[in-house]
Amino acid sequence: MLNDLDLSALWVTLRLAGMTVLVLLIVGTPIAWWLAHTRSRWRTVVEAVVALPIVLPPTVLGFYILVALGPYGPIGRLTGVTFAFTFWGLVVASAFYSMPFVVQPLHAAFEAIGRAPLEAAWSLRASPFDAFVTVASPMALRGYISGIVLGFAHTMGEFGVVLMVGGSIPGKTRVLSTTVFDHVEVMEYQQAHVLSAAMLIFSFLVLLGVYIVNRKFPIHVS
């Protein structure tokens, strides 16, 4: 039912979603931690920046990322490398686009934990890093699971940002969402239906899994 181009797009999509979630866990954890504990007046500004991809049209976000990653953009001039229309350019764009879906669950989890468990760990001479690894992170497991699942699923369904930044190069930047669009353009509705139905079922199972996790693993603060 699926041809080689469809399978190639599936592999690129899975790689992109996996790499994006990994980048967001590394970048998003300190951002979420800072938002949960800071009293800085810049907190509201940072929260708005993190949530911006939720309300911003994907093509607008994709256009500015494309300009930034292009040969005459600030990142292109700084590094001498053009990331536009490459897989790694897609990873950068996807990290921006999916950031709220990873940072916000982590932020909520860290905020729910509060400072009391950390202060108890510090009183036992645990370093801030040890307290985070051994106390905060296990207690925020639900936030991590929700962030990973939502970030992965949201990245898999990208269209506007992917098309603007990566185009649709087979084997490099062509993902499932653009493949569905390409099939519809040439009236290959049967293959478009197969891919669309698979993504629909996957999205439903993701949301079902998140709700089950939230019910089965509530955050316990002692």
PDB file of C-alpha atoms in Angstrom:
ATOM      1  CA  MET A   1       0.000   0.000   0.000  1.00  0.00           C
ATOM      2  CA  LEU A   2       2.846   2.391   0.870  1.00  0.00           C
ATOM      3  CA  ASN A   3       5.532   3.016  -1.755  1.00  0.00           C
ATOM      4  CA  ASP A   4       9.219   3.687  -1.107  1.00  0.00           C
ATOM      5  CA  LEU A   5       8.712   7.467  -0.971  1.00  0.00           C
ATOM      6  CA  ASP A   6       5.995   7.058   1.672  1.00  0.00           C
ATOM      7  CA  LEU A   7       8.211   4.807   3.787  1.00  0.00           C
ATOM      8  CA  SER A   8      11.102   7.248   3.372  1.00  0.00           C
ATOM      9  CA  ALA A   9       8.840  10.088   4.538  1.00  0.00           C
ATOM     10  CA  LEU A  10       7.785   7.996   7.542  1.00  0.00           C
ATOM     11  CA  TRP A  11      11.430   7.410   8.513  1.00  0.00           C
ATOM     12  CA  VAL A  12      12.302  11.119   8.131  1.00  0.00           C
ATOM     13  CA  THR A  13       9.249  12.037  10.232  1.00  0.00           C
ATOM     14  CA  LEU A  14      10.161   9.636  13.045  1.00  0.00           C
ATOM     15  CA  ARG A  15      13.792  10.859  13.052  1.00  0.00           C
ATOM     16  CA  LEU A  16      12.653  14.472  13.087  1.00  0.00           C
ATOM     17  CA  ALA A  17      10.190  13.930  15.941  1.00  0.00           C
ATOM     18  CA  GLY A  18      12.744  12.001  17.997  1.00  0.00           C
ATOM     19  CA  MET A  19      15.542  14.552  17.533  1.00  0.00           C
ATOM     20  CA  THR A  20      13.174  17.449  18.231  1.00  0.00           C
ATOM     21  CA  VAL A  21      12.005  15.943  21.511  1.00  0.00           C
ATOM     22  CA  LEU A  22      15.609  15.269  22.550  1.00  0.00           C
ATOM     23  CA  VAL A  23      16.586  18.888  21.818  1.00  0.00           C
ATOM     24  CA  LEU A  24      13.527  20.201  23.646  1.00  0.00           C
ATOM     25  CA  LEU A  25      14.235  18.092  26.744  1.00  0.00           C
ATOM     26  CA  ILE A  26      17.764  19.524  26.891  1.00  0.00           C
ATOM     27  CA  VAL A  27      16.714  23.123  26.203  1.00  0.00           C
ATOM     28  CA  GLY A  28      13.227  23.070  27.691  1.00  0.00           C
ATOM     29  CA  THR A  29      14.045  21.593  31.125  1.00  0.00           C
ATOM     30  CA  PRO A  30      16.088  24.603  32.365  1.00  0.00           C
ATOM     31  CA  ILE A  31      13.515  26.994  30.866  1.00  0.00           C
ATOM     32  CA  ALA A  32      10.641  25.199  32.619  1.00  0.00           C
ATOM     33  CA  TRP A  33      12.606  25.043  35.875  1.00  0.00           C
ATOM     34  CA  TRP A  34      13.374  28.761  35.716  1.00  0.00           C
ATOM     35  CA  LEU A  35       9.735  29.632  34.985  1.00  0.00           C
ATOM     36  CA  ALA A  36       8.554  27.503  37.919  1.00  0.00           C
ATOM     37  CA  HIS A  37      10.850  29.120  40.480  1.00  0.00           C
ATOM     38  CA  THR A  38      11.754  32.638  39.361  1.00  0.00           C
ATOM     39  CA  ARG A  39      10.151  35.855  40.527  1.00  0.00           C
ATOM     40  CA  SER A  40      11.748  37.873  37.741  1.00  0.00           C
ATOM     41  CA  ARG A  41       9.650  40.475  35.982  1.00  0.00           C
ATOM     42  CA  TRP A  42      10.746  38.867  32.712  1.00  0.00           C
ATOM     43  CA  ARG A  43       8.882  35.667  33.527  1.00  0.00           C
ATOM     44  CA  THR A  44       5.707  36.809  31.754  1.00  0.00           C
ATOM     45  CA  VAL A  45       7.687  37.774  28.658  1.00  0.00           C
ATOM     46  CA  VAL A  46       9.407  34.375  28.527  1.00  0.00           C
ATOM     47  CA  GLU A  47       6.087  32.575  29.051  1.00  0.00           C
ATOM     48  CA  ALA A  48       4.603  34.522  26.129  1.00  0.00           C
ATOM     49  CA  VAL A  49       7.580  33.676  23.890  1.00  0.00           C
ATOM     50  CA  VAL A  50       7.313  29.958  24.754  1.00  0.00           C
ATOM     51  CA  ALA A  51       3.558  29.938  24.024  1.00  0.00           C
ATOM     52  CA  LEU A  52       3.844  32.022  20.829  1.00  0.00           C
ATOM     53  CA  PRO A  53       3.856  29.033  18.401  1.00  0.00           C
ATOM     54  CA  ILE A  54       0.396  28.033  19.671  1.00  0.00           C
ATOM     55  CA  VAL A  55      -1.246  31.178  18.260  1.00  0.00           C
ATOM     56  CA  LEU A  56       1.204  32.197  15.510  1.00  0.00           C
ATOM     57  CA  PRO A  57       0.376  30.935  11.978  1.00  0.00           C
ATOM     58  CA  PRO A  58       2.919  28.199  11.140  1.00  0.00           C
ATOM     59  CA  THR A  59       3.783  29.824   7.819  1.00  0.00           C
ATOM     60  CA  VAL A  60       4.687  33.084   9.576  1.00  0.00           C
ATOM     61  CA  LEU A  61       6.907  31.292  12.079  1.00  0.00           C
ATOM     62  CA  GLY A  62       8.394  29.196   9.278  1.00  0.00           C
ATOM     63  CA  PHE A  63       9.145  32.275   7.178  1.00  0.00           C
ATOM     64  CA  TYR A  64      11.143  34.009   9.921  1.00  0.00           C
ATOM     65  CA  ILE A  65      13.005  30.796  10.794  1.00  0.00           C
ATOM     66  CA  LEU A  66      13.789  30.350   7.089  1.00  0.00           C
ATOM     67  CA  VAL A  67      15.194  33.893   6.953  1.00  0.00           C
ATOM     68  CA  ALA A  68      17.260  33.275  10.102  1.00  0.00           C
ATOM     69  CA  LEU A  69      18.663  29.971   8.837  1.00  0.00           C
ATOM     70  CA  GLY A  70      19.306  31.135   5.263  1.00  0.00           C
ATOM     71  CA  PRO A  71      22.759  32.151   3.915  1.00  0.00           C
ATOM     72  CA  TYR A  72      22.091  35.852   4.609  1.00  0.00           C
ATOM     73  CA  GLY A  73      20.375  35.349   7.978  1.00  0.00           C
ATOM     74  CA  PRO A  74      22.084  35.905  11.353  1.00  0.00           C
ATOM     75  CA  ILE A  75      22.650  32.190  12.010  1.00  0.00           C
ATOM     76  CA  GLY A  76      23.899  31.575   8.479  1.00  0.00           C
ATOM     77  CA  ARG A  77      26.354  34.483   8.650  1.00  0.00           C
ATOM     78  CA  LEU A  78      27.507  33.527  12.167  1.00  0.00           C
ATOM     79  CA  THR A  79      28.158  29.852  11.442  1.00  0.00           C
ATOM     80  CA  GLY A  80      28.846  30.008   7.704  1.00  0.00           C
ATOM     81  CA  VAL A  81      26.436  27.079   7.297  1.00  0.00           C
ATOM     82  CA  THR A  82      23.066  27.228   5.557  1.00  0.00           C
ATOM     83  CA  PHE A  83      20.553  25.143   7.487  1.00  0.00           C
ATOM     84  CA  ALA A  84      17.578  26.019   5.287  1.00  0.00           C
ATOM     85  CA  PHE A  85      16.199  23.053   3.324  1.00  0.00           C
ATOM     86  CA  THR A  86      18.201  20.557   5.371  1.00  0.00           C
ATOM     87  CA  PHE A  87      17.155  17.988   7.983  1.00  0.00           C
ATOM     88  CA  TRP A  88      18.920  19.883  10.770  1.00  0.00           C
ATOM     89  CA  GLY A  89      17.169  23.064   9.733  1.00  0.00           C
ATOM     90  CA  LEU A  90      13.923  21.161  10.226  1.00  0.00           C
ATOM     91  CA  VAL A  91      15.052  20.098  13.708  1.00  0.00           C
ATOM     92  CA  VAL A  92      15.715  23.733  14.679  1.00  0.00           C
ATOM     93  CA  ALA A  93      12.376  24.885  13.278  1.00  0.00           C
ATOM     94  CA  SER A  94      10.491  22.009  14.898  1.00  0.00           C
ATOM     95  CA  ALA A  95      12.102  22.737  18.264  1.00  0.00           C
ATOM     96  CA  PHE A  96      10.703  26.275  18.151  1.00  0.00           C
ATOM     97  CA  TYR A  97       7.324  25.133  16.861  1.00  0.00           C
ATOM     98  CA  SER A  98       6.838  22.334  19.422  1.00  0.00           C
ATOM     99  CA  MET A  99       8.427  24.114  22.378  1.00  0.00           C
ATOM    100  CA  PRO A 100       5.180  24.898  24.278  1.00  0.00           C
ATOM    101  CA  PHE A 101       4.088  21.266  24.104  1.00  0.00           C
ATOM    102  CA  VAL A 102       7.187  20.178  26.054  1.00  0.00           C
ATOM    103  CA  VAL A 103       7.968  23.202  28.237  1.00  0.00           C
ATOM    104  CA  GLN A 104       4.447  23.819  29.542  1.00  0.00           C
ATOM    105  CA  PRO A 105       3.873  20.291  30.985  1.00  0.00           C
ATOM    106  CA  LEU A 106       7.331  20.440  32.599  1.00  0.00           C
ATOM    107  CA  HIS A 107       6.626  23.921  33.961  1.00  0.00           C
ATOM    108  CA  ALA A 108       3.340  22.734  35.503  1.00  0.00           C
ATOM    109  CA  ALA A 109       5.018  19.663  37.027  1.00  0.00           C
ATOM    110  CA  PHE A 110       7.913  21.646  38.557  1.00  0.00           C
ATOM    111  CA  GLU A 111       5.502  24.260  39.895  1.00  0.00           C
ATOM    112  CA  ALA A 112       3.310  21.581  41.514  1.00  0.00           C
ATOM    113  CA  ILE A 113       6.318  20.124  43.341  1.00  0.00           C
ATOM    114  CA  GLY A 114       7.149  23.429  44.996  1.00  0.00           C
ATOM    115  CA  ARG A 115      10.288  24.181  46.998  1.00  0.00           C
ATOM    116  CA  ALA A 116       9.623  22.136  50.160  1.00  0.00           C
ATOM    117  CA  PRO A 117      11.059  18.805  48.872  1.00  0.00           C
ATOM    118  CA  LEU A 118      14.084  20.643  47.476  1.00  0.00           C
ATOM    119  CA  GLU A 119      14.724  22.498  50.735  1.00  0.00           C
ATOM    120  CA  ALA A 120      14.543  19.162  52.574  1.00  0.00           C
ATOM    121  CA  ALA A 121      17.169  17.746  50.203  1.00  0.00           C
ATOM    122  CA  TRP A 122      19.375  20.817  50.612  1.00  0.00           C
ATOM    123  CA  SER A 123      19.117  20.502  54.404  1.00  0.00           C
ATOM    124  CA  LEU A 124      20.597  16.998  54.001  1.00  0.00           C
ATOM    125  CA  ARG A 125      23.559  18.591  52.153  1.00  0.00           C
ATOM    126  CA  ALA A 126      22.448  17.596  48.671  1.00  0.00           C
ATOM    127  CA  SER A 127      23.798  19.921  45.990  1.00  0.00           C
ATOM    128  CA  PRO A 128      21.275  21.762  43.794  1.00  0.00           C
ATOM    129  CA  PHE A 129      22.116  19.380  40.928  1.00  0.00           C
ATOM    130  CA  ASP A 130      21.681  16.295  43.140  1.00  0.00           C
ATOM    131  CA  ALA A 131      18.384  17.650  44.469  1.00  0.00           C
ATOM    132  CA  PHE A 132      17.147  18.188  40.930  1.00  0.00           C
ATOM    133  CA  VAL A 133      18.216  14.741  39.688  1.00  0.00           C
ATOM    134  CA  THR A 134      17.188  12.658  42.706  1.00  0.00           C
ATOM    135  CA  VAL A 135      14.169  14.611  43.981  1.00  0.00           C
ATOM    136  CA  ALA A 136      12.638  16.993  41.436  1.00  0.00           C
ATOM    137  CA  SER A 137      13.024  14.932  38.258  1.00  0.00           C
ATOM    138  CA  PRO A 138      11.390  11.727  39.607  1.00  0.00           C
ATOM    139  CA  MET A 139       8.527  13.761  41.067  1.00  0.00           C
ATOM    140  CA  ALA A 140       8.062  15.514  37.717  1.00  0.00           C
ATOM    141  CA  LEU A 141       7.906  12.214  35.809  1.00  0.00           C
ATOM    142  CA  ARG A 142       4.320  12.830  34.709  1.00  0.00           C
ATOM    143  CA  GLY A 143       5.321  16.174  33.220  1.00  0.00           C
ATOM    144  CA  TYR A 144       8.211  14.543  31.372  1.00  0.00           C
ATOM    145  CA  ILE A 145       5.984  11.793  29.960  1.00  0.00           C
ATOM    146  CA  SER A 146       3.330  14.298  28.844  1.00  0.00           C
ATOM    147  CA  GLY A 147       5.956  16.600  27.317  1.00  0.00           C
ATOM    148  CA  ILE A 148       7.689  13.798  25.422  1.00  0.00           C
ATOM    149  CA  VAL A 149       4.459  12.345  24.049  1.00  0.00           C
ATOM    150  CA  LEU A 150       2.885  15.694  23.088  1.00  0.00           C
ATOM    151  CA  GLY A 151       6.124  17.066  21.619  1.00  0.00           C
ATOM    152  CA  PHE A 152       6.658  13.927  19.543  1.00  0.00           C
ATOM    153  CA  ALA A 153       3.071  13.854  18.263  1.00  0.00           C
ATOM    154  CA  HIS A 154       2.962  17.577  17.496  1.00  0.00           C
ATOM    155  CA  THR A 155       6.201  17.390  15.522  1.00  0.00           C
ATOM    156  CA  MET A 156       4.891  14.452  13.488  1.00  0.00           C
ATOM    157  CA  GLY A 157       1.906  16.518  12.366  1.00  0.00           C
ATOM    158  CA  GLU A 158       3.807  19.651  11.275  1.00  0.00           C
ATOM    159  CA  PHE A 159       3.048  21.047   7.847  1.00  0.00           C
ATOM    160  CA  GLY A 160       3.439  24.802   7.419  1.00  0.00           C
ATOM    161  CA  VAL A 161       6.754  25.201   9.230  1.00  0.00           C
ATOM    162  CA  VAL A 162       8.199  22.071   7.590  1.00  0.00           C
ATOM    163  CA  LEU A 163       7.183  23.191   4.122  1.00  0.00           C
ATOM    164  CA  MET A 164       8.619  26.686   4.596  1.00  0.00           C
ATOM    165  CA  VAL A 165      11.946  25.661   6.144  1.00  0.00           C
ATOM    166  CA  GLY A 166      12.574  22.251   4.572  1.00  0.00           C
ATOM    167  CA  GLY A 167      10.523  22.099   1.407  1.00  0.00           C
ATOM    168  CA  SER A 168       9.708  18.542   0.360  1.00  0.00           C
ATOM    169  CA  ILE A 169      12.978  16.885  -0.660  1.00  0.00           C
ATOM    170  CA  PRO A 170      12.520  13.074  -0.758  1.00  0.00           C
ATOM    171  CA  GLY A 171      14.699  11.266   1.758  1.00  0.00           C
ATOM    172  CA  LYS A 172      15.826  14.521   3.418  1.00  0.00           C
ATOM    173  CA  THR A 173      13.000  16.870   4.346  1.00  0.00           C
ATOM    174  CA  ARG A 174       9.882  15.204   2.980  1.00  0.00           C
ATOM    175  CA  VAL A 175       7.695  14.197   5.945  1.00  0.00           C
ATOM    176  CA  LEU A 176       4.291  12.517   6.246  1.00  0.00           C
ATOM    177  CA  SER A 177       2.221  15.697   6.300  1.00  0.00           C
ATOM    178  CA  THR A 178       3.768  17.038   3.093  1.00  0.00           C
ATOM    179  CA  THR A 179       3.492  13.562   1.536  1.00  0.00           C
ATOM    180  CA  VAL A 180      -0.277  13.571   2.157  1.00  0.00           C
ATOM    181  CA  PHE A 181      -0.473  16.989   0.490  1.00  0.00           C
ATOM    182  CA  ASP A 182       1.565  15.766  -2.479  1.00  0.00           C
ATOM    183  CA  HIS A 183      -0.717  12.720  -2.932  1.00  0.00           C
ATOM    184  CA  VAL A 184      -3.828  14.913  -2.878  1.00  0.00           C
ATOM    185  CA  GLU A 185      -2.302  17.284  -5.425  1.00  0.00           C
ATOM    186  CA  VAL A 186      -1.954  14.440  -7.955  1.00  0.00           C
ATOM    187  CA  MET A 187      -5.330  12.917  -6.940  1.00  0.00           C
ATOM    188  CA  GLU A 188      -3.843   9.797  -5.290  1.00  0.00           C
ATOM    189  CA  TYR A 189      -6.597   9.787  -2.696  1.00  0.00           C
ATOM    190  CA  GLN A 190      -6.174   6.154  -1.648  1.00  0.00           C
ATOM    191  CA  GLN A 191      -2.566   6.659  -0.488  1.00  0.00           C
ATOM    192  CA  ALA A 192      -3.460  10.007   1.069  1.00  0.00           C
ATOM    193  CA  HIS A 193      -6.277   8.254   2.934  1.00  0.00           C
ATOM    194  CA  VAL A 194      -3.968   5.536   4.283  1.00  0.00           C
ATOM    195  CA  LEU A 195      -1.420   8.042   5.609  1.00  0.00           C
ATOM    196  CA  SER A 196      -4.083  10.397   6.976  1.00  0.00           C
ATOM    197  CA  ALA A 197      -5.937   7.588   8.746  1.00  0.00           C
ATOM    198  CA  ALA A 198      -2.701   6.347  10.298  1.00  0.00           C
ATOM    199  CA  MET A 199      -1.873   9.847  11.607  1.00  0.00           C
ATOM    200  CA  LEU A 200      -5.435  10.282  12.897  1.00  0.00           C
ATOM    201  CA  ILE A 201      -5.304   7.015  14.846  1.00  0.00           C
ATOM    202  CA  PHE A 202      -1.826   7.847  16.139  1.00  0.00           C
ATOM    203  CA  SER A 203      -2.961  11.274  17.368  1.00  0.00           C
ATOM    204  CA  PHE A 204      -5.977   9.775  19.135  1.00  0.00           C
ATOM    205  CA  LEU A 205      -3.843   7.127  20.847  1.00  0.00           C
ATOM    206  CA  VAL A 206      -1.373   9.812  21.954  1.00  0.00           C
ATOM    207  CA  LEU A 207      -4.068  11.908  23.600  1.00  0.00           C
ATOM    208  CA  LEU A 208      -5.620   8.791  25.158  1.00  0.00           C
ATOM    209  CA  GLY A 209      -2.224   7.815  26.553  1.00  0.00           C
ATOM    210  CA  VAL A 210      -1.642  11.289  28.015  1.00  0.00           C
ATOM    211  CA  TYR A 211      -5.017  11.248  29.784  1.00  0.00           C
ATOM    212  CA  ILE A 212      -4.352   7.754  31.153  1.00  0.00           C
ATOM    213  CA  VAL A 213      -0.917   8.795  32.422  1.00  0.00           C
ATOM    214  CA  ASN A 214      -2.370  11.890  34.090  1.00  0.00           C
ATOM    215  CA  ARG A 215      -4.951   9.758  35.886  1.00  0.00           C
ATOM    216  CA  LYS A 216      -2.672   6.850  36.808  1.00  0.00           C
ATOM    217  CA  PHE A 217       0.404   8.783  37.895  1.00  0.00           C
ATOM    218  CA  PRO A 218      -0.647  11.887  39.846  1.00  0.00           C
ATOM    219  CA  ILE A 219       2.067  14.057  41.358  1.00  0.00           C
ATOM    220  CA  HIS A 220       2.530  13.303  45.041  1.00  0.00           C
ATOM    221  CA  VAL A 221       4.249  16.028  47.041  1.00  0.00           C
ATOM    222  CA  SER A 222       5.442  15.180  50.526  1.00  0.00           C
TER     223      SER A 222
END
